mmCIF file of C-alpha atoms in Angstrom:
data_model
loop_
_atom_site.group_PDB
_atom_site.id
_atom_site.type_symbol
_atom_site.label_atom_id
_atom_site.label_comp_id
_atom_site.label_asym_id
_atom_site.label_seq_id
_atom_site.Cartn_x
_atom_site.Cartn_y
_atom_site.Cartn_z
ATOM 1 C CA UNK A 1 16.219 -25.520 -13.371
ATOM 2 C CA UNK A 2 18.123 -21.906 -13.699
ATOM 3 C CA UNK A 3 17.129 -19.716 -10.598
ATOM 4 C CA UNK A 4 15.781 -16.735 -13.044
ATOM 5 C CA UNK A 5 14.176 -16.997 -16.004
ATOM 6 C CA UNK A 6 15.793 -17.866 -19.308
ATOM 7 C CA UNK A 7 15.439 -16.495 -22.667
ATOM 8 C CA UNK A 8 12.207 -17.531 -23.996
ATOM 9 C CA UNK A 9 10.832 -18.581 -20.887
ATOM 10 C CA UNK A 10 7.019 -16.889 -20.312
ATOM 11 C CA UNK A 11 6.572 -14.196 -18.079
ATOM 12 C CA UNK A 12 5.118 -15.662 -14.777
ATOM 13 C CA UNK A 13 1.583 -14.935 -13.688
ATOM 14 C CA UNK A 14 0.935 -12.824 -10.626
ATOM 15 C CA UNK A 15 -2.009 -11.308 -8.837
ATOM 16 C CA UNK A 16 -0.713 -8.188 -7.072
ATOM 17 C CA UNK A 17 -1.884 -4.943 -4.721
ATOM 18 C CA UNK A 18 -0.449 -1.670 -6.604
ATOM 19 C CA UNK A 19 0.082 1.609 -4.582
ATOM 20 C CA UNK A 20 -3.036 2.881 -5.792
ATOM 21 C CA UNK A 21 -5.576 0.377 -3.717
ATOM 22 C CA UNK A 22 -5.994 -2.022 -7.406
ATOM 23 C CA UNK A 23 -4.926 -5.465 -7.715
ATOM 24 C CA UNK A 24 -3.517 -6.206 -11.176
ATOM 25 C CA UNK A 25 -2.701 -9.892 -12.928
ATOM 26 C CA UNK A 26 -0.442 -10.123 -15.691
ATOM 27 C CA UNK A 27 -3.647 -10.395 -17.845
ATOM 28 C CA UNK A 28 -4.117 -6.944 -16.821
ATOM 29 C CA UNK A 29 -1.445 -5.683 -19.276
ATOM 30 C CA UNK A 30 -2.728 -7.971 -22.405
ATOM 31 C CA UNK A 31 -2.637 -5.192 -24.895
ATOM 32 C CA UNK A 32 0.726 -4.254 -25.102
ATOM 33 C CA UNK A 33 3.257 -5.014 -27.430
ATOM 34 C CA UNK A 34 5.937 -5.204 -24.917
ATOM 35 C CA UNK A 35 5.916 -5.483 -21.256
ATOM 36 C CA UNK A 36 8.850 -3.856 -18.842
ATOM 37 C CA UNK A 37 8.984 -5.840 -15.377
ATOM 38 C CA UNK A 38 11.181 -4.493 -13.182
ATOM 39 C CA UNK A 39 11.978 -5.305 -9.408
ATOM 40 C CA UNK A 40 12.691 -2.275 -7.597
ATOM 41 C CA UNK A 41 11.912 -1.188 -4.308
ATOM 42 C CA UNK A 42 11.835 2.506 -1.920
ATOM 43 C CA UNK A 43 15.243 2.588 -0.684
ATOM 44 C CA UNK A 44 17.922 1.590 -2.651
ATOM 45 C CA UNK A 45 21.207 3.917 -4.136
ATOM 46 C CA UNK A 46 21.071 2.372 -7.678
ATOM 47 C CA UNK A 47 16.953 2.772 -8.094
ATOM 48 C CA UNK A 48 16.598 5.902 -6.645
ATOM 49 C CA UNK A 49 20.316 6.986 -8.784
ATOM 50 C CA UNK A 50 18.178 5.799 -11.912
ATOM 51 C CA UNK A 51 14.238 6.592 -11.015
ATOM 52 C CA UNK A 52 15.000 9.570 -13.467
ATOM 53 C CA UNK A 53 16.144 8.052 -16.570
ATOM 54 C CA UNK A 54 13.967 5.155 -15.690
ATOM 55 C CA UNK A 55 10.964 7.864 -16.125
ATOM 56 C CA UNK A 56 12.436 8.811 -19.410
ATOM 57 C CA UNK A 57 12.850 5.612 -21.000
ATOM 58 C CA UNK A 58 9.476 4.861 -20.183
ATOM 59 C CA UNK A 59 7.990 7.852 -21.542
ATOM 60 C CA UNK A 60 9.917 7.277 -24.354
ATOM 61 C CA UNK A 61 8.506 4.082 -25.536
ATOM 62 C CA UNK A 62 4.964 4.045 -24.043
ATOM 63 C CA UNK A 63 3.194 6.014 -26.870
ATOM 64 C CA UNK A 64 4.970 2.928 -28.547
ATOM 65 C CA UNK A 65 2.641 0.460 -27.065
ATOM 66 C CA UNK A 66 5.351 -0.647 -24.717
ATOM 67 C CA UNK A 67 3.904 -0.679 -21.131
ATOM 68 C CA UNK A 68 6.284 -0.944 -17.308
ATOM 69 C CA UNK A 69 4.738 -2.399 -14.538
ATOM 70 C CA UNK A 70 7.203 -1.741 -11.034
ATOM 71 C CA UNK A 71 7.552 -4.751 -8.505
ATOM 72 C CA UNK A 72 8.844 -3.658 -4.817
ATOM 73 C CA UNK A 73 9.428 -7.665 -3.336
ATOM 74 C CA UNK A 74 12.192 -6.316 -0.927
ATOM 75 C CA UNK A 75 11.205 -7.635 3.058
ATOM 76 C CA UNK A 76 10.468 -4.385 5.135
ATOM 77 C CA UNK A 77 11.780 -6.124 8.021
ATOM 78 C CA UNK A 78 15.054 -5.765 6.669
ATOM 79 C CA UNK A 79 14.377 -2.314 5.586
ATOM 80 C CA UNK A 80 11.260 -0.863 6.554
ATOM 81 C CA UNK A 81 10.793 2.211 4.219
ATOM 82 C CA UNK A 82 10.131 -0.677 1.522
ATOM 83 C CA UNK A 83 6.675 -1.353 3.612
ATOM 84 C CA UNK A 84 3.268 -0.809 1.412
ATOM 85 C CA UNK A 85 2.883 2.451 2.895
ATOM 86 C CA UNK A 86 6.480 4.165 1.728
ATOM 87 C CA UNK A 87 5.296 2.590 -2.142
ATOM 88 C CA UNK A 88 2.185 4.715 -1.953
ATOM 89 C CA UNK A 89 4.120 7.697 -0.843
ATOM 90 C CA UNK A 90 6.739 7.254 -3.352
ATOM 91 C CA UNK A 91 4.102 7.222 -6.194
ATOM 92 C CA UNK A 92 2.110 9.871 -4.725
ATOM 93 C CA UNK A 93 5.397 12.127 -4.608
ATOM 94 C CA UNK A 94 6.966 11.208 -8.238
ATOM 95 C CA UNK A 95 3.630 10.012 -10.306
ATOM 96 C CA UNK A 96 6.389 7.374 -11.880
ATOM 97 C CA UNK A 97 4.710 5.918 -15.201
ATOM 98 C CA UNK A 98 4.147 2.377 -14.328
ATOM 99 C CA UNK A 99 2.163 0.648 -12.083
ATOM 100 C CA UNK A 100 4.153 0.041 -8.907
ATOM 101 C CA UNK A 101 3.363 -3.348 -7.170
ATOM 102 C CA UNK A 102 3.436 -4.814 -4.245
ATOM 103 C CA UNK A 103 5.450 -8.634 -3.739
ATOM 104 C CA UNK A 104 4.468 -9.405 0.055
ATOM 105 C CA UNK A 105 5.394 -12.713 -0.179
ATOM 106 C CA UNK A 106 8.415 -12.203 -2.300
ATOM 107 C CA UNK A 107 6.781 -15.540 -4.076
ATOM 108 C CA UNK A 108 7.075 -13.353 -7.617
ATOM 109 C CA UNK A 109 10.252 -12.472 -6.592
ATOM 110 C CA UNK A 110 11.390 -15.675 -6.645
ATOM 111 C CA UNK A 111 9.414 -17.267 -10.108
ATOM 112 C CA UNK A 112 10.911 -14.561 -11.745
ATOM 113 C CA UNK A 113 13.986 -15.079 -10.421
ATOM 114 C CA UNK A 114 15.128 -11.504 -9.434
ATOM 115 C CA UNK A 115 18.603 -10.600 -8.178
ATOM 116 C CA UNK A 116 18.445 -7.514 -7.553
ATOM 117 C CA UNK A 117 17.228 -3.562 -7.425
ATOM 118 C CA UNK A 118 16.680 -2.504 -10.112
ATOM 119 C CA UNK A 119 16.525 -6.291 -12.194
ATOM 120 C CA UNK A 120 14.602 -5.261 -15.569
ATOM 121 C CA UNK A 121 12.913 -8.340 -18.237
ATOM 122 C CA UNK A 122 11.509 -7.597 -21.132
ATOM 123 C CA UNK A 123 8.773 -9.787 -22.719
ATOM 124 C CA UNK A 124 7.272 -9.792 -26.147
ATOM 125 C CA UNK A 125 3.599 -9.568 -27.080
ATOM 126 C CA UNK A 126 3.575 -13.460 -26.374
ATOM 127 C CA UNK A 127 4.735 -12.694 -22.820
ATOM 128 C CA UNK A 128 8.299 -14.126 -23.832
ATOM 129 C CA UNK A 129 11.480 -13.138 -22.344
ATOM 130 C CA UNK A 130 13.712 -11.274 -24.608
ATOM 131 C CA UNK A 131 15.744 -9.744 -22.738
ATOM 132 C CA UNK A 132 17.013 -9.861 -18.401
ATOM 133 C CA UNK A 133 19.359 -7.938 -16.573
ATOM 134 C CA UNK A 134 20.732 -4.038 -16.482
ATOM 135 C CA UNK A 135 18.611 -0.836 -18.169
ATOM 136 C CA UNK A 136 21.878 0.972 -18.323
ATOM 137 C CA UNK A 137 25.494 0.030 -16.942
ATOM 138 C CA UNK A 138 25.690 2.967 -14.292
ATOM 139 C CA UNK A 139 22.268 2.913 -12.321
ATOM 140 C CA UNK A 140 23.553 4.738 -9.310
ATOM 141 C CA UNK A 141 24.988 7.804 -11.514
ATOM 142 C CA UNK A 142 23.115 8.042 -14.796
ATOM 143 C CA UNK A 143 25.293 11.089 -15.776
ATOM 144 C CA UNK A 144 27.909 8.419 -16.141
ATOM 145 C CA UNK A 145 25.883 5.930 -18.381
ATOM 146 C CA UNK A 146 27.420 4.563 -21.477
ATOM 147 C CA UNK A 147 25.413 1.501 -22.632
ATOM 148 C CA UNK A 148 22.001 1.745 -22.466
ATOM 149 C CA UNK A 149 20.759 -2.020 -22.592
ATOM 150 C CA UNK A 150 17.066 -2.271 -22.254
ATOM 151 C CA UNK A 151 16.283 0.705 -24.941
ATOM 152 C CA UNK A 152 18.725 -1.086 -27.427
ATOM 153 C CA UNK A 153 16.414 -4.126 -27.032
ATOM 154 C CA UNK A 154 13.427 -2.137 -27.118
ATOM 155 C CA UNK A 155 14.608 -0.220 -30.260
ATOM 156 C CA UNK A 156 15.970 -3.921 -31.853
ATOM 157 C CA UNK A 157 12.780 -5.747 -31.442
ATOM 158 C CA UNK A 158 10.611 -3.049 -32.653
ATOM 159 C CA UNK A 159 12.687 -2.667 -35.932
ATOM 160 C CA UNK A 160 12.005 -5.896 -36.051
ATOM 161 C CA UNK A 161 15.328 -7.100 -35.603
ATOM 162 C CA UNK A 162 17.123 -9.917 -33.312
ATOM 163 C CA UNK A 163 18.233 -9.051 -29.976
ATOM 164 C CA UNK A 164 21.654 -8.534 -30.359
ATOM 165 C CA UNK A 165 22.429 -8.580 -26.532
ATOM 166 C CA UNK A 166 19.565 -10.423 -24.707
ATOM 167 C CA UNK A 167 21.646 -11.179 -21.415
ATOM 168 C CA UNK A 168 23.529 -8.773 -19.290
ATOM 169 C CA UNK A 169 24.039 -8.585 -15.628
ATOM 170 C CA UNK A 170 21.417 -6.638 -13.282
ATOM 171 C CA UNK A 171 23.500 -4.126 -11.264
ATOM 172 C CA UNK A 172 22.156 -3.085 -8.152
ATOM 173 C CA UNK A 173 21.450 -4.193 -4.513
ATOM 174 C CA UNK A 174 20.142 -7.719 -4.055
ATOM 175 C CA UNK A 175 16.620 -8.181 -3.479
ATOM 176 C CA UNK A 176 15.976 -7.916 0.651
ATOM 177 C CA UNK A 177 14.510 -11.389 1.526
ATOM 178 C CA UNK A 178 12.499 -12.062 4.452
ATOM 179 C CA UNK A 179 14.693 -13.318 7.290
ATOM 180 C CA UNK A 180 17.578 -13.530 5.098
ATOM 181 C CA UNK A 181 16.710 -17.474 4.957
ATOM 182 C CA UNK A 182 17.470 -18.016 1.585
ATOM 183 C CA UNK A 183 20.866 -19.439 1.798
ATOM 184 C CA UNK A 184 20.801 -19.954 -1.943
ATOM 185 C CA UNK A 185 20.866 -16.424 -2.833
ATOM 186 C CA UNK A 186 23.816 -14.353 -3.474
ATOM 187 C CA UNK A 187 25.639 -12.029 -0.580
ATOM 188 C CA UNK A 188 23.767 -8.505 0.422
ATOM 189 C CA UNK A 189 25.455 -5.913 -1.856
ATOM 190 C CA UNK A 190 23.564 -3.239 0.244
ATOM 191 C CA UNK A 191 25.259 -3.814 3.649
ATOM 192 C CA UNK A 192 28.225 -2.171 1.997
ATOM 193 C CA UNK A 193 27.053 0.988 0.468
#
């Protein structure tokens, strides 16, 4: 078995605390046409480089029925602003539109198969993956962005079109996991920013 989800896979369930007190399933979010999961987190360079344009594409395509839910799964023991407490700040602070939950036991983290901060899938409305990795290819410097990956899909599947790129590669800081025990992941990409 791949250690993230495939194309076509379904979108795992989870039952999660958001910064604003609620828990929310993936049931939750039913409605919509499309679903945005992202992993992100408080801290790092390449989300907080692209919480911005992140904002934008989601305004763009929510009045589209297209709905972004936030996951922070990063260990706060490795860096401790990415605790509960720093989510509801951040939220409180930016009003970001999605709902930003919490991954305590990093156990979505790891049936979704997340590599990193910011790692975006998109699902159809039968919770299908149709496209994993990047939003954009310059996260940490938006003014620098040339591709723009995850509205391309977005804009392909609502024309009602294939996705022409369904696979690219997340670019960001690896997701922080607890006690660093979890000798199959890849190296830290954070300990050298």
């Amino acid at each position: 078995m791949a250690f993230t989800l495939q194309i076509g896979d379904k979108a795992p369930e989870f039952n999660l605390i958001a910064s604003d007190g609620i828990r929310y399933k993936l049931s939750d979010f039913k409605s919509s046409k499309l679903l945005v999961v992202f992993f992100t987190c408080n801290h790092c360079p390449y989300v907080i480089g692209s919480d911005e344009d992140t904002r934008a594409i989601a305004d763009k395509y929510i009045p589209n029925g297209v709905e972004f839910i936030g996951i922070n799964s990063n260990s706060p023991t490795t860096y401790q602003e990415d605790d509960y407490q720093h989510m509801v700040s951040r939220m409180e602070e930016n009003d970001f539109p999605w709902v930003y939950l919490y991954d305590e036991t990093q156990e979505v983290a790891i049936n979704y198969g997340a590599l990193r901060t910011p790692h975006f899938y998109l699902f159809n409305e039968n919770r299908e993956l149709i496209y994993t990795g990047r939003a954009v290819d310059n996260p940490k410097d938006t003014s620098k962005v040339t591709v723009r990956d995850l509205e391309r899909a977005i804009d392909e599947y609502l024309a009602g079109k294939e996705i022409s790129v369904p696979l690219t590669n997340p670019i960001g800081c690896n997701v922080k996991w607890d006690g660093k025990d979890k000798h199959w992941m890849p190296a830290d990409s954070c300990d050298l920013i």
